[in-house]
Coordinates of C-alpha atoms in Angstrom, one line a residue:
Chain A
M11 CA -29.0 -13.7 -91.6
E12 CA -28.4 -17.5 -91.7
I13 CA -25.7 -19.3 -89.8
K14 CA -24.7 -22.9 -90.4
A15 CA -22.8 -24.4 -87.6
K16 CA -21.6 -27.6 -85.9
A17 CA -22.9 -27.9 -82.3
H18 CA -20.6 -28.2 -79.3
K19 CA -22.6 -29.2 -76.2
F20 CA -22.0 -28.0 -72.6
G21 CA -24.0 -28.4 -69.4
D22 CA -25.7 -26.0 -66.9
N23 CA -24.1 -23.1 -65.1
I24 CA -21.1 -22.7 -67.4
N25 CA -19.3 -19.8 -65.6
T26 CA -17.0 -17.1 -66.9
D27 CA -14.0 -18.8 -65.3
D28 CA -14.9 -21.9 -67.4
I29 CA -15.1 -19.7 -70.5
I30 CA -11.9 -17.7 -69.9
P31 CA -10.0 -18.4 -66.7
A32 CA -9.0 -15.2 -64.9
R33 CA -5.3 -15.9 -65.2
Y34 CA -5.6 -14.8 -68.9
L35 CA -7.3 -11.5 -68.1
N36 CA -4.0 -9.5 -68.1
T37 CA -4.9 -8.8 -71.8
Y38 CA -8.0 -8.0 -73.7
D39 CA -6.8 -9.0 -77.1
P40 CA -9.5 -11.2 -78.6
K41 CA -7.0 -13.4 -80.5
E42 CA -5.0 -14.1 -77.3
L43 CA -8.2 -14.7 -75.3
A44 CA -9.6 -17.0 -78.1
R45 CA -6.7 -19.4 -77.6
H46 CA -8.0 -20.2 -74.1
C47 CA -11.7 -20.3 -74.9
M48 CA -13.6 -22.8 -72.7
E49 CA -10.3 -23.9 -71.2
G50 CA -11.7 -24.0 -67.7
V51 CA -14.2 -26.7 -68.7
D52 CA -12.5 -28.4 -71.7
E53 CA -8.8 -27.9 -72.2
E54 CA -9.0 -29.4 -75.7
F55 CA -11.9 -27.2 -76.9
V56 CA -10.0 -24.8 -79.1
R57 CA -7.9 -27.6 -80.6
K58 CA -11.1 -29.6 -81.4
L59 CA -12.5 -26.6 -83.3
G60 CA -9.7 -27.0 -85.8
R61 CA -9.2 -24.7 -88.7
P62 CA -12.0 -22.5 -89.9
S63 CA -14.1 -24.3 -92.5
V64 CA -17.3 -23.7 -94.5
T65 CA -19.4 -24.8 -91.6
G66 CA -18.9 -22.7 -88.5
H67 CA -19.3 -23.7 -84.9
C68 CA -21.9 -22.9 -82.2
I69 CA -22.0 -23.6 -78.5
V70 CA -25.2 -25.2 -77.1
A71 CA -25.5 -25.1 -73.3
G72 CA -28.0 -25.6 -70.5
K73 CA -29.2 -23.1 -67.9
N74 CA -27.5 -19.9 -66.7
F75 CA -24.7 -19.8 -69.3
G76 CA -22.1 -17.2 -68.5
C77 CA -22.7 -16.9 -64.8
G78 CA -20.1 -15.3 -62.6
S79 CA -17.9 -12.4 -63.4
S80 CA -18.8 -9.4 -65.6
R81 CA -15.8 -9.9 -67.8
E82 CA -16.6 -9.1 -71.5
H83 CA -13.5 -11.1 -72.2
A84 CA -15.8 -14.2 -72.1
P85 CA -18.0 -13.4 -75.1
L86 CA -14.9 -11.9 -76.8
A87 CA -13.0 -15.2 -76.4
I88 CA -16.0 -17.1 -77.8
K89 CA -16.4 -14.7 -80.7
G90 CA -12.6 -14.7 -81.3
A91 CA -12.5 -18.5 -81.4
G92 CA -14.8 -18.4 -84.4
I93 CA -18.0 -19.5 -82.6
S94 CA -20.8 -17.8 -84.5
C95 CA -23.6 -18.3 -82.0
V96 CA -24.5 -19.5 -78.4
I97 CA -27.7 -21.3 -77.8
A98 CA -28.7 -21.9 -74.2
E99 CA -31.8 -22.6 -72.1
S100 CA -31.0 -19.4 -70.2
F101 CA -28.2 -16.9 -69.9
A102 CA -26.7 -15.1 -66.9
R103 CA -27.7 -11.5 -67.2
I104 CA -24.3 -9.7 -67.5
F105 CA -23.2 -12.3 -70.1
Y106 CA -26.5 -11.7 -72.0
R107 CA -25.9 -7.9 -72.2
N108 CA -22.2 -8.3 -73.0
A109 CA -22.9 -10.7 -75.9
I110 CA -25.5 -8.3 -77.3
N111 CA -23.2 -5.3 -76.8
I112 CA -20.3 -6.8 -78.7
G113 CA -22.5 -8.4 -81.4
L114 CA -22.2 -12.1 -80.5
P115 CA -25.5 -13.7 -81.5
I116 CA -27.1 -15.6 -78.6
L117 CA -30.4 -17.5 -78.6
E118 CA -32.6 -18.7 -75.7
S119 CA -34.4 -22.0 -76.4
K120 CA -35.1 -24.7 -73.9
R121 CA -36.0 -27.3 -76.5
A122 CA -33.0 -26.6 -78.6
S123 CA -30.8 -26.8 -75.5
K124 CA -32.3 -30.2 -74.6
R125 CA -32.4 -31.8 -78.0
I126 CA -29.2 -30.7 -79.7
D127 CA -26.2 -33.0 -79.3
S128 CA -22.5 -32.4 -79.9
G129 CA -21.8 -32.8 -83.6
D130 CA -25.3 -32.0 -84.8
E131 CA -25.4 -29.7 -87.8
I132 CA -27.5 -26.6 -87.0
L133 CA -29.0 -24.0 -89.2
I134 CA -29.9 -20.7 -87.4
D135 CA -32.1 -18.0 -88.9
L136 CA -31.5 -15.0 -86.7
S137 CA -34.0 -12.7 -88.3
K138 CA -36.8 -15.3 -88.3
G139 CA -35.8 -16.6 -84.8
R140 CA -35.6 -20.2 -85.9
I141 CA -33.2 -23.0 -85.2
T142 CA -33.2 -26.1 -87.5
N143 CA -31.3 -29.2 -86.5
L144 CA -30.2 -30.6 -89.9
S145 CA -28.9 -33.8 -88.3
K146 CA -32.1 -34.6 -86.4
K147 CA -34.5 -32.8 -88.9
E148 CA -36.2 -30.8 -86.2
N149 CA -37.1 -27.1 -85.7
Y150 CA -37.0 -25.3 -82.4
K151 CA -38.7 -22.1 -81.5
V152 CA -36.6 -19.2 -80.1
Q153 CA -37.5 -16.6 -77.6
P154 CA -37.6 -13.5 -79.8
F155 CA -35.5 -10.5 -78.8
P156 CA -37.3 -7.3 -77.6
E157 CA -37.3 -4.5 -80.3
F158 CA -34.7 -2.4 -78.4
I159 CA -32.2 -5.2 -78.3
Q160 CA -32.8 -6.1 -82.0
E161 CA -31.8 -2.5 -82.9
I162 CA -28.5 -3.0 -81.1
I163 CA -27.9 -6.4 -82.8
I164 CA -28.7 -5.0 -86.2
A165 CA -26.3 -2.1 -85.6
G166 CA -23.6 -4.7 -84.8
G167 CA -23.2 -3.9 -81.1
L168 CA -23.8 -1.1 -78.6
M169 CA -21.1 1.3 -79.6
R170 CA -21.9 1.1 -83.3
Y171 CA -25.5 1.7 -82.3
V172 CA -24.5 4.8 -80.5
K173 CA -22.4 6.0 -83.4
K174 CA -25.4 5.4 -85.8
K175 CA -27.7 7.2 -83.5
S176 CA -25.5 10.2 -83.1
K177 CA -25.0 10.5 -86.8
R178 CA -28.7 10.5 -87.3
Q179 CA -29.1 13.3 -84.8
E180 CA -26.3 15.4 -86.5
R181 CA -28.3 15.3 -89.7
Chain B
M26 CA -49.8 -0.8 -58.2
G27 CA -46.9 0.5 -56.2
M28 CA -43.1 0.3 -56.9
A29 CA -40.5 -1.5 -54.9
I30 CA -37.4 0.5 -54.0
A31 CA -35.4 -0.7 -57.1
E32 CA -38.2 0.3 -59.5
K33 CA -38.5 3.6 -57.8
I34 CA -34.8 4.4 -58.1
L35 CA -34.9 3.4 -61.8
A36 CA -38.0 5.5 -62.5
R37 CA -36.3 8.5 -60.8
H38 CA -33.3 8.1 -63.1
C39 CA -35.2 8.0 -66.4
G40 CA -37.4 10.9 -65.6
K41 CA -40.6 8.9 -65.3
K42 CA -43.2 8.8 -62.6
S43 CA -43.3 5.0 -62.6
V44 CA -41.7 2.1 -64.4
E45 CA -43.1 -1.5 -65.0
P46 CA -40.9 -4.6 -64.7
G47 CA -40.0 -5.9 -68.2
T48 CA -39.8 -2.5 -69.9
F49 CA -36.6 -1.2 -71.4
I50 CA -35.3 2.2 -70.2
E51 CA -32.3 4.4 -70.7
A52 CA -31.4 5.9 -67.4
K53 CA -28.9 8.4 -66.0
V54 CA -26.2 6.9 -63.9
D55 CA -24.7 8.6 -60.8
I56 CA -21.5 6.5 -60.7
A57 CA -19.7 4.5 -63.5
L58 CA -17.0 2.2 -62.2
G59 CA -14.2 0.1 -63.7
N60 CA -11.2 -1.8 -62.6
D61 CA -7.8 -2.9 -64.0
I62 CA -9.4 -5.9 -65.9
T63 CA -12.5 -4.3 -67.3
A64 CA -11.6 -0.6 -67.8
P65 CA -8.8 -1.0 -70.3
L66 CA -11.3 -2.5 -72.8
A67 CA -13.9 0.2 -71.9
I68 CA -11.3 2.9 -72.5
E69 CA -10.5 1.5 -75.9
E70 CA -14.2 1.3 -76.9
F71 CA -14.6 4.9 -75.6
K72 CA -11.8 6.1 -77.8
K73 CA -12.9 4.0 -80.8
V74 CA -16.1 6.0 -81.1
G75 CA -14.2 9.2 -80.9
G76 CA -14.9 9.9 -77.2
S77 CA -12.9 12.8 -75.9
K78 CA -14.3 13.7 -72.5
V79 CA -16.1 11.6 -70.0
F80 CA -19.6 12.8 -69.0
D81 CA -18.5 13.9 -65.6
P82 CA -14.9 13.5 -64.2
D83 CA -16.3 13.3 -60.6
R84 CA -18.6 10.4 -61.4
V85 CA -16.3 8.0 -63.4
V86 CA -14.4 5.9 -60.8
L87 CA -11.4 3.7 -61.6
V88 CA -9.8 1.3 -59.1
P89 CA -6.9 -0.9 -60.0
D90 CA -7.5 -3.7 -57.5
H91 CA -7.5 -7.1 -59.3
F92 CA -3.9 -7.8 -60.3
T93 CA -2.3 -5.1 -58.2
P94 CA 0.3 -4.4 -57.0
N95 CA 1.1 -5.4 -60.6
K96 CA 1.6 -9.1 -60.8
D97 CA 3.3 -9.2 -64.2
I98 CA 4.2 -6.9 -67.1
K99 CA 0.9 -7.3 -68.9
S100 CA -1.0 -6.4 -65.7
A101 CA 1.3 -3.4 -65.2
E102 CA 0.4 -2.3 -68.7
Q103 CA -3.3 -2.6 -68.1
C104 CA -2.9 -0.4 -65.0
Q105 CA -1.0 2.1 -67.0
I106 CA -4.0 2.5 -69.3
L107 CA -6.2 3.3 -66.3
R108 CA -3.6 5.7 -64.8
S109 CA -3.1 7.7 -68.0
F110 CA -6.8 7.9 -68.8
A111 CA -7.5 9.1 -65.2
R112 CA -4.9 11.8 -65.6
E113 CA -5.9 12.9 -69.0
Q114 CA -9.6 13.1 -68.0
G115 CA -8.9 14.6 -64.6
L116 CA -10.8 12.0 -62.7
S117 CA -11.2 12.8 -59.0
H118 CA -11.8 9.1 -58.1
Y119 CA -8.8 7.2 -59.3
Y120 CA -7.2 5.2 -56.5
E121 CA -3.5 4.4 -56.7
V122 CA -1.8 1.4 -55.0
G123 CA -1.1 2.4 -51.4
R124 CA -4.2 4.6 -51.3
M125 CA -6.7 2.1 -52.6
G126 CA -8.7 -0.9 -51.7
I127 CA -10.9 -3.5 -53.2
E128 CA -13.4 -1.4 -55.1
H129 CA -16.6 -2.6 -53.4
A130 CA -15.2 -2.2 -49.9
L131 CA -13.6 1.2 -50.9
L132 CA -16.5 3.1 -52.5
P133 CA -18.9 2.7 -49.5
E134 CA -16.1 3.5 -47.1
E135 CA -15.2 6.7 -49.0
G136 CA -18.8 7.9 -49.3
V137 CA -18.6 7.7 -53.1
V138 CA -21.8 5.7 -53.5
L139 CA -24.9 7.0 -51.7
P140 CA -28.5 6.0 -51.0
G141 CA -30.8 6.6 -54.0
D142 CA -27.9 6.4 -56.5
L143 CA -28.0 4.4 -59.7
V144 CA -24.6 2.8 -60.1
V145 CA -23.1 0.7 -62.9
G146 CA -19.8 -1.0 -62.5
A147 CA -17.8 -3.3 -64.9
D148 CA -17.5 -5.8 -62.1
S149 CA -20.2 -8.3 -61.2
H150 CA -20.0 -7.6 -57.5
T151 CA -21.1 -4.0 -58.0
C152 CA -24.4 -5.2 -56.6
T153 CA -22.8 -4.7 -53.1
Y154 CA -23.9 -1.1 -53.0
G155 CA -27.5 -2.1 -52.7
A156 CA -26.8 -2.3 -49.0
L157 CA -26.7 1.5 -49.0
G158 CA -30.1 1.8 -50.6
A159 CA -28.7 2.4 -54.0
F160 CA -29.6 0.5 -57.2
A161 CA -26.2 -0.9 -58.4
C162 CA -25.5 -3.6 -60.9
G163 CA -22.6 -5.2 -62.7
V164 CA -22.3 -4.5 -66.5
G165 CA -19.6 -5.2 -69.1
S166 CA -16.8 -3.1 -70.5
T167 CA -18.9 -1.8 -73.5
D168 CA -21.7 -0.8 -71.1
L169 CA -19.0 1.1 -69.1
A170 CA -17.7 2.8 -72.2
F171 CA -21.2 3.9 -73.1
A172 CA -21.8 5.1 -69.5
M173 CA -18.5 7.0 -69.4
L174 CA -19.4 8.7 -72.7
T175 CA -23.1 9.5 -72.2
G176 CA -23.7 9.2 -68.4
K177 CA -26.4 6.7 -69.3
C178 CA -27.0 2.9 -69.4
W179 CA -29.8 0.7 -70.8
F180 CA -31.8 -1.5 -68.5
R181 CA -34.6 -3.9 -68.5
V182 CA -36.6 -3.0 -65.4
P183 CA -36.3 -6.1 -63.2
E184 CA -38.9 -7.7 -61.0
T185 CA -38.1 -7.9 -57.3
I186 CA -38.1 -10.9 -55.0
K187 CA -38.6 -10.0 -51.3
F188 CA -36.7 -12.0 -48.7
V189 CA -37.9 -11.6 -45.1
Y190 CA -35.5 -12.8 -42.4
K191 CA -37.2 -13.4 -39.0
G192 CA -36.1 -14.9 -35.7
K193 CA -32.8 -14.6 -33.9
L194 CA -29.3 -15.2 -35.3
N195 CA -27.4 -18.1 -33.7
K196 CA -23.8 -17.8 -32.5
W197 CA -21.2 -17.3 -35.3
V198 CA -24.0 -16.7 -37.8
S199 CA -23.5 -13.6 -39.9
G200 CA -24.7 -11.9 -43.1
K201 CA -22.5 -14.3 -45.0
D202 CA -24.4 -17.3 -43.7
L203 CA -27.8 -15.7 -44.4
I204 CA -26.8 -15.1 -48.1
L205 CA -25.2 -18.6 -48.5
Y206 CA -28.3 -20.2 -47.0
T207 CA -30.5 -18.2 -49.3
I208 CA -28.5 -19.1 -52.4
G209 CA -28.5 -22.7 -51.2
D210 CA -32.3 -22.5 -51.1
I211 CA -33.0 -20.8 -54.4
G212 CA -30.0 -21.9 -56.5
V213 CA -27.4 -20.1 -58.6
D214 CA -30.1 -18.9 -61.1
G215 CA -32.9 -18.6 -58.5
A216 CA -33.1 -14.8 -58.9
L217 CA -32.0 -14.6 -62.6
Y218 CA -32.7 -11.1 -64.0
K219 CA -34.3 -10.1 -60.7
V220 CA -33.6 -7.9 -57.7
M221 CA -33.2 -9.5 -54.3
E222 CA -34.6 -7.2 -51.6
F223 CA -33.5 -8.2 -48.1
T224 CA -35.9 -7.2 -45.4
G225 CA -37.2 -8.2 -42.0
P226 CA -36.3 -7.7 -38.3
V227 CA -33.0 -9.6 -38.6
I228 CA -31.8 -7.4 -41.5
R229 CA -32.7 -4.3 -39.4
R230 CA -30.3 -5.5 -36.7
L231 CA -27.5 -6.3 -39.1
T232 CA -24.4 -4.1 -39.2
M233 CA -23.6 -2.3 -42.5
A234 CA -20.7 -4.7 -43.0
D235 CA -23.0 -7.7 -42.9
R236 CA -25.5 -6.0 -45.2
L237 CA -22.8 -5.2 -47.7
T238 CA -21.8 -8.9 -47.6
M239 CA -25.3 -10.0 -48.3
C240 CA -25.9 -7.7 -51.3
N241 CA -22.4 -8.5 -52.6
M242 CA -23.4 -12.1 -53.2
A243 CA -26.8 -11.4 -54.8
V244 CA -25.2 -12.0 -58.2
E245 CA -24.3 -15.5 -57.1
A246 CA -28.0 -16.3 -57.3
G247 CA -28.2 -14.7 -60.8
A248 CA -29.7 -11.5 -59.5
K249 CA -29.2 -8.1 -61.2
S250 CA -28.8 -6.6 -57.8
G251 CA -29.4 -7.0 -54.1
I252 CA -30.9 -4.1 -52.1
I253 CA -31.8 -3.1 -48.6
E254 CA -34.0 -0.1 -47.8
P255 CA -32.1 2.5 -45.8
D256 CA -32.8 2.9 -42.1
K257 CA -31.2 4.5 -39.1
E258 CA -28.1 2.3 -39.4
T259 CA -27.6 3.2 -43.1
I260 CA -28.0 7.0 -42.4
E261 CA -25.5 6.9 -39.6
Y262 CA -23.0 5.1 -41.8
I263 CA -23.6 7.5 -44.7
E264 CA -23.7 10.7 -42.7
A265 CA -20.1 10.1 -41.5
R266 CA -18.8 9.9 -45.1
A267 CA -21.1 11.2 -47.8
E268 CA -19.2 13.4 -50.3
R269 CA -22.3 14.9 -51.9
P270 CA -26.0 15.4 -51.2
Y271 CA -28.2 12.3 -51.5
E272 CA -31.9 11.3 -51.3
I273 CA -33.3 8.4 -49.3
I274 CA -35.6 6.4 -51.5
R275 CA -37.9 3.7 -50.1
G276 CA -40.3 1.3 -51.8
E277 CA -44.1 1.8 -51.7
K278 CA -46.3 -0.1 -49.3
S279 CA -48.4 -1.4 -52.2
A280 CA -45.2 -2.6 -54.1
R281 CA -45.7 -5.7 -56.2
Y282 CA -43.1 -8.5 -55.8
A283 CA -42.5 -11.5 -58.0
K284 CA -42.3 -13.6 -54.9
V285 CA -42.0 -13.3 -51.1
I286 CA -39.8 -15.8 -49.3
E287 CA -39.5 -16.0 -45.5
Y288 CA -36.8 -17.5 -43.4
N289 CA -36.7 -18.4 -39.7
C290 CA -33.1 -17.5 -38.9
S291 CA -33.2 -19.3 -35.5
K292 CA -32.9 -22.5 -37.6
I293 CA -29.9 -21.3 -39.6
E294 CA -26.4 -22.6 -38.6
P295 CA -23.1 -21.2 -40.0
Q296 CA -23.0 -22.3 -43.7
V297 CA -20.3 -23.8 -45.9
A298 CA -20.6 -23.8 -49.7
F299 CA -19.0 -26.9 -51.2
P300 CA -17.3 -26.8 -54.6
P301 CA -18.1 -26.1 -57.3
L302 CA -21.1 -23.8 -56.7
P303 CA -22.1 -21.2 -54.1
S304 CA -25.5 -22.9 -53.9
N305 CA -23.9 -26.2 -52.8
T306 CA -24.3 -25.3 -49.1
R307 CA -24.3 -27.4 -45.9
P308 CA -24.7 -26.4 -42.3
I309 CA -21.4 -26.6 -40.4
S310 CA -22.7 -29.6 -38.4
R311 CA -23.0 -31.6 -41.6
V312 CA -19.7 -30.8 -43.2
G313 CA -17.8 -34.0 -42.2
E314 CA -14.0 -34.2 -42.4
V315 CA -12.7 -31.8 -45.0
Y316 CA -8.9 -31.2 -44.8
I317 CA -7.6 -28.0 -46.3
D318 CA -4.3 -26.7 -47.6
Q319 CA -5.0 -22.9 -47.7
V320 CA -7.2 -20.4 -46.0
V321 CA -8.1 -17.0 -47.4
I322 CA -9.7 -14.2 -45.3
G323 CA -10.5 -11.1 -47.3
S324 CA -12.2 -10.0 -50.6
C325 CA -15.0 -7.6 -51.4
T326 CA -17.3 -10.0 -49.6
N327 CA -15.6 -10.3 -46.2
G328 CA -12.5 -8.1 -46.0
R329 CA -13.9 -5.4 -43.8
I330 CA -12.7 -4.5 -40.3
E331 CA -15.6 -6.3 -38.7
D332 CA -14.6 -9.5 -40.5
L333 CA -11.0 -9.1 -39.4
R334 CA -12.1 -8.6 -35.8
I335 CA -14.0 -11.8 -35.8
S336 CA -11.1 -13.6 -37.4
A337 CA -8.7 -12.2 -34.7
Q338 CA -11.1 -13.2 -32.0
V339 CA -10.8 -16.8 -33.1
L340 CA -7.1 -16.8 -33.9
K341 CA -5.9 -15.0 -30.7
G342 CA -3.4 -17.0 -28.8
R343 CA -3.6 -19.9 -31.3
K344 CA -1.4 -21.2 -34.1
V345 CA -2.2 -21.9 -37.7
H346 CA -2.1 -25.7 -38.4
P347 CA 1.4 -26.7 -39.6
R348 CA -0.1 -28.1 -42.9
V349 CA -2.0 -24.9 -43.6
R350 CA -1.2 -21.5 -45.2
L351 CA -3.4 -18.7 -43.9
I352 CA -3.6 -15.5 -46.0
I353 CA -5.4 -12.5 -44.6
I354 CA -6.1 -9.5 -46.9
P355 CA -7.6 -6.4 -45.4
A356 CA -9.9 -5.0 -48.1
T357 CA -8.7 -1.4 -48.0
Q358 CA -5.8 0.7 -46.8
K359 CA -8.1 2.1 -44.1
V360 CA -9.1 -1.4 -42.9
Y361 CA -5.4 -2.3 -42.9
R362 CA -4.6 0.8 -40.8
E363 CA -7.4 0.1 -38.4
A364 CA -6.3 -3.6 -38.0
L365 CA -2.8 -2.3 -37.2
S366 CA -3.9 0.1 -34.5
E367 CA -6.3 -2.4 -33.0
G368 CA -3.5 -5.0 -32.7
L369 CA -5.2 -7.4 -35.1
L370 CA -2.2 -7.7 -37.4
E371 CA -0.1 -8.7 -34.5
T372 CA -2.6 -11.5 -33.6
F373 CA -2.5 -12.6 -37.3
I374 CA 1.2 -12.7 -37.6
D375 CA 1.7 -14.3 -34.2
A376 CA -0.7 -17.0 -35.3
G377 CA 1.5 -17.7 -38.4
A378 CA -0.6 -15.9 -41.1
V379 CA 0.5 -13.9 -44.1
V380 CA -1.0 -10.4 -44.1
S381 CA -1.3 -8.9 -47.6
T382 CA -1.8 -5.4 -49.0
P383 CA -5.4 -4.9 -50.4
T384 CA -6.0 -6.9 -53.6
C385 CA -8.6 -9.2 -55.2
G386 CA -5.6 -11.5 -55.7
P387 CA -6.4 -15.1 -54.9
C388 CA -10.2 -14.8 -55.1
L389 CA -10.0 -15.1 -58.8
G390 CA -6.8 -17.0 -59.0
G391 CA -4.8 -13.9 -59.9
H392 CA -1.9 -13.9 -57.5
M393 CA -1.1 -13.9 -53.7
G394 CA -2.2 -17.4 -53.1
V395 CA -2.8 -19.5 -56.2
L396 CA -3.6 -23.2 -55.6
A397 CA -1.8 -26.2 -57.0
E398 CA -3.4 -29.3 -58.5
G399 CA -5.5 -31.1 -56.0
E400 CA -5.3 -28.5 -53.3
K401 CA -8.3 -27.4 -51.2
A402 CA -9.0 -24.0 -49.7
I403 CA -11.6 -22.5 -47.5
A404 CA -12.2 -18.8 -48.1
T405 CA -14.4 -15.9 -47.1
T406 CA -14.7 -15.0 -50.8
N407 CA -17.8 -15.3 -53.0
R408 CA -17.2 -17.9 -55.8
N409 CA -16.1 -21.6 -55.5
F410 CA -16.2 -22.5 -59.2
A411 CA -13.8 -25.3 -60.1
G412 CA -10.3 -23.9 -60.5
R413 CA -11.2 -20.3 -59.7
M414 CA -8.3 -19.9 -57.2
G415 CA -5.8 -21.6 -59.4
H416 CA -5.3 -25.1 -60.9
P417 CA -8.5 -26.4 -62.7
K418 CA -8.3 -29.4 -60.3
S419 CA -8.2 -27.3 -57.1
Q420 CA -11.2 -26.8 -54.9
I421 CA -12.7 -24.0 -52.9
Y422 CA -15.1 -24.0 -49.9
L423 CA -16.9 -20.7 -48.9
S424 CA -17.7 -19.7 -45.4
N425 CA -17.8 -16.8 -42.9
P426 CA -14.7 -15.3 -41.2
A427 CA -15.2 -17.3 -37.9
I428 CA -15.5 -20.7 -39.6
T429 CA -12.7 -19.9 -42.0
A430 CA -10.3 -18.7 -39.2
A431 CA -11.2 -21.8 -37.0
S432 CA -10.5 -24.1 -40.0
A433 CA -7.0 -22.5 -40.3
I434 CA -6.2 -23.6 -36.8
A435 CA -7.7 -27.1 -37.0
G436 CA -6.4 -27.9 -40.5
K437 CA -9.9 -29.0 -41.5
I438 CA -13.2 -27.2 -41.9
T439 CA -14.5 -26.6 -38.4
S440 CA -16.5 -24.3 -36.1
P441 CA -14.8 -22.1 -33.5
E442 CA -16.9 -24.1 -31.0
A443 CA -14.9 -27.2 -31.7
L444 CA -11.5 -25.7 -31.1

């Protein structure tokens, strides 16, 4: 699966209050949450994304992306805002599992996190685990997912994975 | 190679003799927990896959504590989802407003979480229960849905970092200061994907309240969980309240640790974490002049009766600074009741404080003390991210109950010694 996206760069320790401030957590509607995506760190972020176009968007961040609360509303807001992938040097662990569980692609790559700038055009090959920076003409290696996690991703999230597994058992 | 306590609990719950850090396992959970923010989403996911019955109605716990008593219509509707699910499933651990508390203060108090348990909770501070000798970690709503349905959860077995606390605690230094100091030392991702095991003579002398505070904030260093091996103190606490049989699990002598870090507590002063990260700590002597608008004492970190006693000791016979609002939130109804009968509430009200019913409220900028632009607060809570308590341009300082109470009197961050 290939994703072409424009990069939006953020720093280290982007926390879940940055991604979706708690005052919006009285709902779990992804559309509503998406309206406030990244509002805690950049109030203009959603407006800057503009209308969906041929090229999608991806977030590129530093260390410990998604630290703080366990709210799944954070990856839901990101996915809902039309962000097709998050690349970071490292992820906070609950965000990491939440993203996988809801089927939001995330990639760990220190070099990509350091080299990519806002506005760069990025080509992501999820199955090959490769990030290409079309603007800078560079390739970055990605930490491959363990097999177990790949199965969840391929299924499209944890609950779909469960459904698939239980169907298989019924047969 | 032996297993540390966390590995041993995980092995026990996936039916294996031993587990190695880094491997993926699917393990049975003893308790699956959700609140009014995370559970509605989990309930929807549960129903979407055709779930009809939870794996065990005695082991799925729902606590409406974040935006309760309902702060607005949408929050009321979220709580309604919990309430009807609890009724329809016949859950024995649903806690209604007036009989509830902040989840991580409530569950230990009620004897719901026990030593040796494997607990998942759709709340990042689920790691609190490590203080009871359980393996407990925060997960998301989908994980909770999966756990409610199957009684299981997937884990990557984490490595453990061992923290050894030696020496003697200085005056006004508590579990809160030890954990803030530790996070200040290793950073907010210093224990990423790992377990923080707290040991040493100082930990052995800590009260359960202080131990719960320490494990509560393990997630602020990126940890999967904090844990303390059960001892006499743990067993005494548990025996008084356990609602079912339990098993004490301890680590092996030959356990392998990712790292061992030692601290001499005699050198540790009360700590203050400056905005915007819990790792941004300074000893109280190096805080300087920081004027504050609001003070919050409470939360799953420091809202227990021991915390209120310390606060009352500092506040007794004194008045809150005219420029300051002091908000005190007992973490559970039981704590509230105890504070009432011990006369603490009288001390608080005489000092000029607001005393609230149990709620997470201001800790996450929900309600009951939201900050305006440019305001500063000192709180006994656990996170000081920019804007967490309200306006994106408001600031939070974190500290222990004694420093926080003293600051309410002085109108600026200060030690009780300086009053």
